[in-house]
Amino acid sequence: QVQLVESGGGSVQAGGSLRLSCAGSVYTSRYCVAWFRQAPGKEREGVAAIDTTTGVKSYPLPGKGRFSISRNTAENSVLLQMDSLRPDDTAMYYCSAAPEACWQKGGGLWSASGYNYWGQGTQVTVSS
């Protein structure tokens, strides 16, 4: 059973940065680990994903974004660096994992229903 625990959320002003951490036992085999977020009244949306074996990263939009995902194999964690935060980034951020390579998900990479394990979430609030 995989357990995921998020940390690092908090309140920041617009333009600030936060780094979220997802600790979990997801390095014993190959997993696709993704960060999702959900604002009140909105659907859960994916913001970044990483393959724990290859380190290959995926983002929902091409080009250089404000969010960057990385892995820390020594600490069994996946990080989400968030820069230039905006008020519309305010949401609960969740870490999730699926026991497969990210490329195997194809077009379902950003579908929350395709992830087997979820953390409890960490709140990010950005004020203007």
mmCIF file with all atom_site columns, C-alpha atoms in Angstrom:
data_model
loop_
_atom_site.group_PDB
_atom_site.id
_atom_site.type_symbol
_atom_site.label_atom_id
_atom_site.label_alt_id
_atom_site.label_comp_id
_atom_site.label_asym_id
_atom_site.label_entity_id
_atom_site.label_seq_id
_atom_site.pdbx_PDB_ins_code
_atom_site.Cartn_x
_atom_site.Cartn_y
_atom_site.Cartn_z
_atom_site.occupancy
_atom_site.B_iso_or_equiv
_atom_site.pdbx_formal_charge
_atom_site.auth_seq_id
_atom_site.auth_comp_id
_atom_site.auth_asym_id
_atom_site.auth_atom_id
_atom_site.pdbx_PDB_model_num
ATOM 1   C CA . GLN A 1 1   ? 0.000   0.000  0.000   1.00 0.00 ? 1   GLN A CA 1
ATOM 2   C CA . VAL A 1 2   ? 1.402   3.354  -1.042  1.00 0.00 ? 2   VAL A CA 1
ATOM 3   C CA . GLN A 1 3   ? 0.980   6.232  1.364   1.00 0.00 ? 3   GLN A CA 1
ATOM 4   C CA . LEU A 1 4   ? 1.508   9.779  0.203   1.00 0.00 ? 4   LEU A CA 1
ATOM 5   C CA . VAL A 1 5   ? 1.928   12.773 2.494   1.00 0.00 ? 5   VAL A CA 1
ATOM 6   C CA . GLU A 1 6   ? 2.038   16.317 1.155   1.00 0.00 ? 6   GLU A CA 1
ATOM 7   C CA . SER A 1 7   ? 3.634   19.276 2.892   1.00 0.00 ? 7   SER A CA 1
ATOM 8   C CA . GLY A 1 8   ? 4.820   22.781 2.093   1.00 0.00 ? 8   GLY A CA 1
ATOM 9   C CA . GLY A 1 9   ? 1.556   24.565 1.468   1.00 0.00 ? 9   GLY A CA 1
ATOM 10  C CA . GLY A 1 10  ? 0.755   27.934 2.984   1.00 0.00 ? 10  GLY A CA 1
ATOM 11  C CA . SER A 1 11  ? -0.188  31.520 2.312   1.00 0.00 ? 11  SER A CA 1
ATOM 12  C CA . VAL A 1 12  ? 1.893   33.784 0.087   1.00 0.00 ? 12  VAL A CA 1
ATOM 13  C CA . GLN A 1 13  ? 1.462   37.035 -1.753  1.00 0.00 ? 13  GLN A CA 1
ATOM 14  C CA . ALA A 1 14  ? 1.193   37.174 -5.516  1.00 0.00 ? 14  ALA A CA 1
ATOM 15  C CA . GLY A 1 15  ? 4.583   36.792 -7.148  1.00 0.00 ? 15  GLY A CA 1
ATOM 16  C CA . GLY A 1 16  ? 5.907   34.609 -4.359  1.00 0.00 ? 16  GLY A CA 1
ATOM 17  C CA . SER A 1 17  ? 7.069   30.998 -4.427  1.00 0.00 ? 17  SER A CA 1
ATOM 18  C CA . LEU A 1 18  ? 6.303   27.784 -2.617  1.00 0.00 ? 18  LEU A CA 1
ATOM 19  C CA . ARG A 1 19  ? 7.778   24.324 -2.795  1.00 0.00 ? 19  ARG A CA 1
ATOM 20  C CA . LEU A 1 20  ? 5.497   21.406 -2.103  1.00 0.00 ? 20  LEU A CA 1
ATOM 21  C CA . SER A 1 21  ? 6.773   17.993 -1.118  1.00 0.00 ? 21  SER A CA 1
ATOM 22  C CA . CYS A 1 22  ? 5.139   14.596 -1.520  1.00 0.00 ? 22  CYS A CA 1
ATOM 23  C CA . ALA A 1 23  ? 6.703   11.924 0.642   1.00 0.00 ? 23  ALA A CA 1
ATOM 24  C CA . GLY A 1 24  ? 5.865   8.329  -0.074  1.00 0.00 ? 24  GLY A CA 1
ATOM 25  C CA . SER A 1 25  ? 7.031   4.818  -0.769  1.00 0.00 ? 25  SER A CA 1
ATOM 26  C CA . VAL A 1 26  ? 6.860   5.184  -4.524  1.00 0.00 ? 26  VAL A CA 1
ATOM 27  C CA . TYR A 1 27  ? 10.397  4.217  -5.408  1.00 0.00 ? 27  TYR A CA 1
ATOM 28  C CA . THR A 1 28  ? 10.145  0.495  -4.756  1.00 0.00 ? 28  THR A CA 1
ATOM 29  C CA . SER A 1 29  ? 8.821   0.095  -8.280  1.00 0.00 ? 29  SER A CA 1
ATOM 30  C CA . ARG A 1 30  ? 7.867   2.286  -11.203 1.00 0.00 ? 30  ARG A CA 1
ATOM 31  C CA . TYR A 1 31  ? 5.206   4.913  -10.588 1.00 0.00 ? 31  TYR A CA 1
ATOM 32  C CA . CYS A 1 32  ? 3.770   7.877  -12.376 1.00 0.00 ? 32  CYS A CA 1
ATOM 33  C CA . VAL A 1 33  ? 3.475   10.597 -9.718  1.00 0.00 ? 33  VAL A CA 1
ATOM 34  C CA . ALA A 1 34  ? 1.388   13.649 -10.455 1.00 0.00 ? 34  ALA A CA 1
ATOM 35  C CA . TRP A 1 35  ? 0.379   16.822 -8.707  1.00 0.00 ? 35  TRP A CA 1
ATOM 36  C CA . PHE A 1 36  ? -3.230  17.914 -9.051  1.00 0.00 ? 36  PHE A CA 1
ATOM 37  C CA . ARG A 1 37  ? -5.033  20.902 -7.648  1.00 0.00 ? 37  ARG A CA 1
ATOM 38  C CA . GLN A 1 38  ? -8.641  21.669 -6.926  1.00 0.00 ? 38  GLN A CA 1
ATOM 39  C CA . ALA A 1 39  ? -10.152 25.056 -6.221  1.00 0.00 ? 39  ALA A CA 1
ATOM 40  C CA . PRO A 1 40  ? -13.617 25.417 -4.650  1.00 0.00 ? 40  PRO A CA 1
ATOM 41  C CA . GLY A 1 41  ? -16.306 24.746 -7.207  1.00 0.00 ? 41  GLY A CA 1
ATOM 42  C CA . LYS A 1 42  ? -13.835 23.585 -9.842  1.00 0.00 ? 42  LYS A CA 1
ATOM 43  C CA . GLU A 1 43  ? -12.704 20.224 -11.144 1.00 0.00 ? 43  GLU A CA 1
ATOM 44  C CA . ARG A 1 44  ? -9.434  18.691 -10.088 1.00 0.00 ? 44  ARG A CA 1
ATOM 45  C CA . GLU A 1 45  ? -6.752  19.544 -12.639 1.00 0.00 ? 45  GLU A CA 1
ATOM 46  C CA . GLY A 1 46  ? -3.277  18.173 -13.190 1.00 0.00 ? 46  GLY A CA 1
ATOM 47  C CA . VAL A 1 47  ? -0.306  20.536 -13.001 1.00 0.00 ? 47  VAL A CA 1
ATOM 48  C CA . ALA A 1 48  ? 2.755   18.277 -13.347 1.00 0.00 ? 48  ALA A CA 1
ATOM 49  C CA . ALA A 1 49  ? 3.783   14.618 -13.499 1.00 0.00 ? 49  ALA A CA 1
ATOM 50  C CA . ILE A 1 50  ? 7.022   12.668 -13.227 1.00 0.00 ? 50  ILE A CA 1
ATOM 51  C CA . ASP A 1 51  ? 8.078   9.079  -13.862 1.00 0.00 ? 51  ASP A CA 1
ATOM 52  C CA . THR A 1 52  ? 9.866   7.903  -10.707 1.00 0.00 ? 52  THR A CA 1
ATOM 53  C CA . THR A 1 53  ? 12.152  5.540  -12.646 1.00 0.00 ? 53  THR A CA 1
ATOM 54  C CA . THR A 1 54  ? 13.258  7.697  -15.578 1.00 0.00 ? 54  THR A CA 1
ATOM 55  C CA . GLY A 1 55  ? 12.679  11.169 -14.128 1.00 0.00 ? 55  GLY A CA 1
ATOM 56  C CA . VAL A 1 56  ? 10.857  12.200 -17.289 1.00 0.00 ? 56  VAL A CA 1
ATOM 57  C CA . LYS A 1 57  ? 8.616   15.164 -16.530 1.00 0.00 ? 57  LYS A CA 1
ATOM 58  C CA . SER A 1 58  ? 5.304   16.124 -18.063 1.00 0.00 ? 58  SER A CA 1
ATOM 59  C CA . TYR A 1 59  ? 3.238   19.277 -17.906 1.00 0.00 ? 59  TYR A CA 1
ATOM 60  C CA . PRO A 1 60  ? -0.255  19.954 -19.229 1.00 0.00 ? 60  PRO A CA 1
ATOM 61  C CA . LEU A 1 61  ? 0.902   22.867 -21.357 1.00 0.00 ? 61  LEU A CA 1
ATOM 62  C CA . PRO A 1 62  ? 4.040   23.118 -23.509 1.00 0.00 ? 62  PRO A CA 1
ATOM 63  C CA . GLY A 1 63  ? 6.708   25.726 -22.940 1.00 0.00 ? 63  GLY A CA 1
ATOM 64  C CA . LYS A 1 64  ? 8.315   27.077 -19.804 1.00 0.00 ? 64  LYS A CA 1
ATOM 65  C CA . GLY A 1 65  ? 5.768   27.279 -17.070 1.00 0.00 ? 65  GLY A CA 1
ATOM 66  C CA . ARG A 1 66  ? 5.784   28.551 -13.530 1.00 0.00 ? 66  ARG A CA 1
ATOM 67  C CA . PHE A 1 67  ? 5.673   25.090 -11.970 1.00 0.00 ? 67  PHE A CA 1
ATOM 68  C CA . SER A 1 68  ? 8.477   22.550 -11.951 1.00 0.00 ? 68  SER A CA 1
ATOM 69  C CA . ILE A 1 69  ? 8.318   18.958 -10.744 1.00 0.00 ? 69  ILE A CA 1
ATOM 70  C CA . SER A 1 70  ? 11.326  16.973 -9.575  1.00 0.00 ? 70  SER A CA 1
ATOM 71  C CA . ARG A 1 71  ? 12.170  13.870 -7.568  1.00 0.00 ? 71  ARG A CA 1
ATOM 72  C CA . ASN A 1 72  ? 14.390  13.406 -4.549  1.00 0.00 ? 72  ASN A CA 1
ATOM 73  C CA . THR A 1 73  ? 15.194  9.707  -4.554  1.00 0.00 ? 73  THR A CA 1
ATOM 74  C CA . ALA A 1 74  ? 17.304  9.960  -1.405  1.00 0.00 ? 74  ALA A CA 1
ATOM 75  C CA . GLU A 1 75  ? 14.294  11.172 0.548   1.00 0.00 ? 75  GLU A CA 1
ATOM 76  C CA . ASN A 1 76  ? 11.613  9.240  -1.390  1.00 0.00 ? 76  ASN A CA 1
ATOM 77  C CA . SER A 1 77  ? 9.834   12.426 -2.292  1.00 0.00 ? 77  SER A CA 1
ATOM 78  C CA . VAL A 1 78  ? 8.509   14.317 -5.279  1.00 0.00 ? 78  VAL A CA 1
ATOM 79  C CA . LEU A 1 79  ? 8.705   18.091 -5.221  1.00 0.00 ? 79  LEU A CA 1
ATOM 80  C CA . LEU A 1 80  ? 6.640   20.786 -6.899  1.00 0.00 ? 80  LEU A CA 1
ATOM 81  C CA . GLN A 1 81  ? 8.356   24.162 -7.160  1.00 0.00 ? 81  GLN A CA 1
ATOM 82  C CA . MET A 1 82  ? 5.856   26.927 -7.800  1.00 0.00 ? 82  MET A CA 1
ATOM 83  C CA . ASP A 1 83  ? 7.090   30.385 -8.794  1.00 0.00 ? 83  ASP A CA 1
ATOM 84  C CA . SER A 1 84  ? 5.409   33.660 -9.713  1.00 0.00 ? 84  SER A CA 1
ATOM 85  C CA . LEU A 1 85  ? 2.281   32.538 -7.928  1.00 0.00 ? 85  LEU A CA 1
ATOM 86  C CA . ARG A 1 86  ? -1.014  34.203 -8.763  1.00 0.00 ? 86  ARG A CA 1
ATOM 87  C CA . PRO A 1 87  ? -4.296  34.417 -6.837  1.00 0.00 ? 87  PRO A CA 1
ATOM 88  C CA . ASP A 1 88  ? -5.864  31.962 -9.274  1.00 0.00 ? 88  ASP A CA 1
ATOM 89  C CA . ASP A 1 89  ? -3.305  29.348 -8.142  1.00 0.00 ? 89  ASP A CA 1
ATOM 90  C CA . THR A 1 90  ? -5.174  29.210 -4.838  1.00 0.00 ? 90  THR A CA 1
ATOM 91  C CA . ALA A 1 91  ? -6.341  25.639 -4.363  1.00 0.00 ? 91  ALA A CA 1
ATOM 92  C CA . MET A 1 92  ? -5.857  22.420 -2.465  1.00 0.00 ? 92  MET A CA 1
ATOM 93  C CA . TYR A 1 93  ? -2.877  20.633 -3.984  1.00 0.00 ? 93  TYR A CA 1
ATOM 94  C CA . TYR A 1 94  ? -2.810  16.851 -4.050  1.00 0.00 ? 94  TYR A CA 1
ATOM 95  C CA . CYS A 1 95  ? -0.082  14.334 -4.778  1.00 0.00 ? 95  CYS A CA 1
ATOM 96  C CA . SER A 1 96  ? -1.140  11.165 -6.573  1.00 0.00 ? 96  SER A CA 1
ATOM 97  C CA . ALA A 1 97  ? 0.507   8.010  -7.852  1.00 0.00 ? 97  ALA A CA 1
ATOM 98  C CA . ALA A 1 98  ? -0.240  5.230  -10.317 1.00 0.00 ? 98  ALA A CA 1
ATOM 99  C CA . PRO A 1 99  ? 1.809   1.988  -10.602 1.00 0.00 ? 99  PRO A CA 1
ATOM 100 C CA . GLU A 1 100 ? 2.829   2.440  -14.233 1.00 0.00 ? 100 GLU A CA 1
ATOM 101 C CA . ALA A 1 101 ? 5.022   4.579  -16.467 1.00 0.00 ? 101 ALA A CA 1
ATOM 102 C CA . CYS A 1 102 ? 3.624   8.010  -17.237 1.00 0.00 ? 102 CYS A CA 1
ATOM 103 C CA . TRP A 1 103 ? 3.851   7.392  -20.973 1.00 0.00 ? 103 TRP A CA 1
ATOM 104 C CA . GLN A 1 104 ? 1.516   4.417  -20.591 1.00 0.00 ? 104 GLN A CA 1
ATOM 105 C CA . LYS A 1 105 ? -1.273  6.757  -19.551 1.00 0.00 ? 105 LYS A CA 1
ATOM 106 C CA . GLY A 1 106 ? -1.300  8.426  -22.934 1.00 0.00 ? 106 GLY A CA 1
ATOM 107 C CA . GLY A 1 107 ? -4.123  10.953 -23.131 1.00 0.00 ? 107 GLY A CA 1
ATOM 108 C CA . GLY A 1 108 ? -5.252  10.017 -19.631 1.00 0.00 ? 108 GLY A CA 1
ATOM 109 C CA . LEU A 1 109 ? -2.182  11.461 -17.927 1.00 0.00 ? 109 LEU A CA 1
ATOM 110 C CA . TRP A 1 110 ? -4.222  14.370 -16.563 1.00 0.00 ? 110 TRP A CA 1
ATOM 111 C CA . SER A 1 111 ? -7.270  12.334 -15.617 1.00 0.00 ? 111 SER A CA 1
ATOM 112 C CA . ALA A 1 112 ? -7.567  12.126 -11.831 1.00 0.00 ? 112 ALA A CA 1
ATOM 113 C CA . SER A 1 113 ? -9.505  8.874  -12.087 1.00 0.00 ? 113 SER A CA 1
ATOM 114 C CA . GLY A 1 114 ? -6.407  7.130  -13.422 1.00 0.00 ? 114 GLY A CA 1
ATOM 115 C CA . TYR A 1 115 ? -4.430  7.469  -10.186 1.00 0.00 ? 115 TYR A CA 1
ATOM 116 C CA . ASN A 1 116 ? -4.717  4.829  -7.505  1.00 0.00 ? 116 ASN A CA 1
ATOM 117 C CA . TYR A 1 117 ? -3.187  6.610  -4.535  1.00 0.00 ? 117 TYR A CA 1
ATOM 118 C CA . TRP A 1 118 ? -3.753  10.086 -3.134  1.00 0.00 ? 118 TRP A CA 1
ATOM 119 C CA . GLY A 1 119 ? -2.426  12.195 -0.325  1.00 0.00 ? 119 GLY A CA 1
ATOM 120 C CA . GLN A 1 120 ? -4.598  14.263 1.977   1.00 0.00 ? 120 GLN A CA 1
ATOM 121 C CA . GLY A 1 121 ? -3.738  17.508 0.214   1.00 0.00 ? 121 GLY A CA 1
ATOM 122 C CA . THR A 1 122 ? -2.022  20.729 1.217   1.00 0.00 ? 122 THR A CA 1
ATOM 123 C CA . GLN A 1 123 ? -3.643  24.151 0.937   1.00 0.00 ? 123 GLN A CA 1
ATOM 124 C CA . VAL A 1 124 ? -2.041  26.915 -1.107  1.00 0.00 ? 124 VAL A CA 1
ATOM 125 C CA . THR A 1 125 ? -3.475  30.411 -0.770  1.00 0.00 ? 125 THR A CA 1
ATOM 126 C CA . VAL A 1 126 ? -2.171  33.310 -2.861  1.00 0.00 ? 126 VAL A CA 1
ATOM 127 C CA . SER A 1 127 ? -3.277  36.823 -1.988  1.00 0.00 ? 127 SER A CA 1
ATOM 128 C CA . SER A 1 128 ? -3.153  39.838 -4.274  1.00 0.00 ? 128 SER A CA 1
#
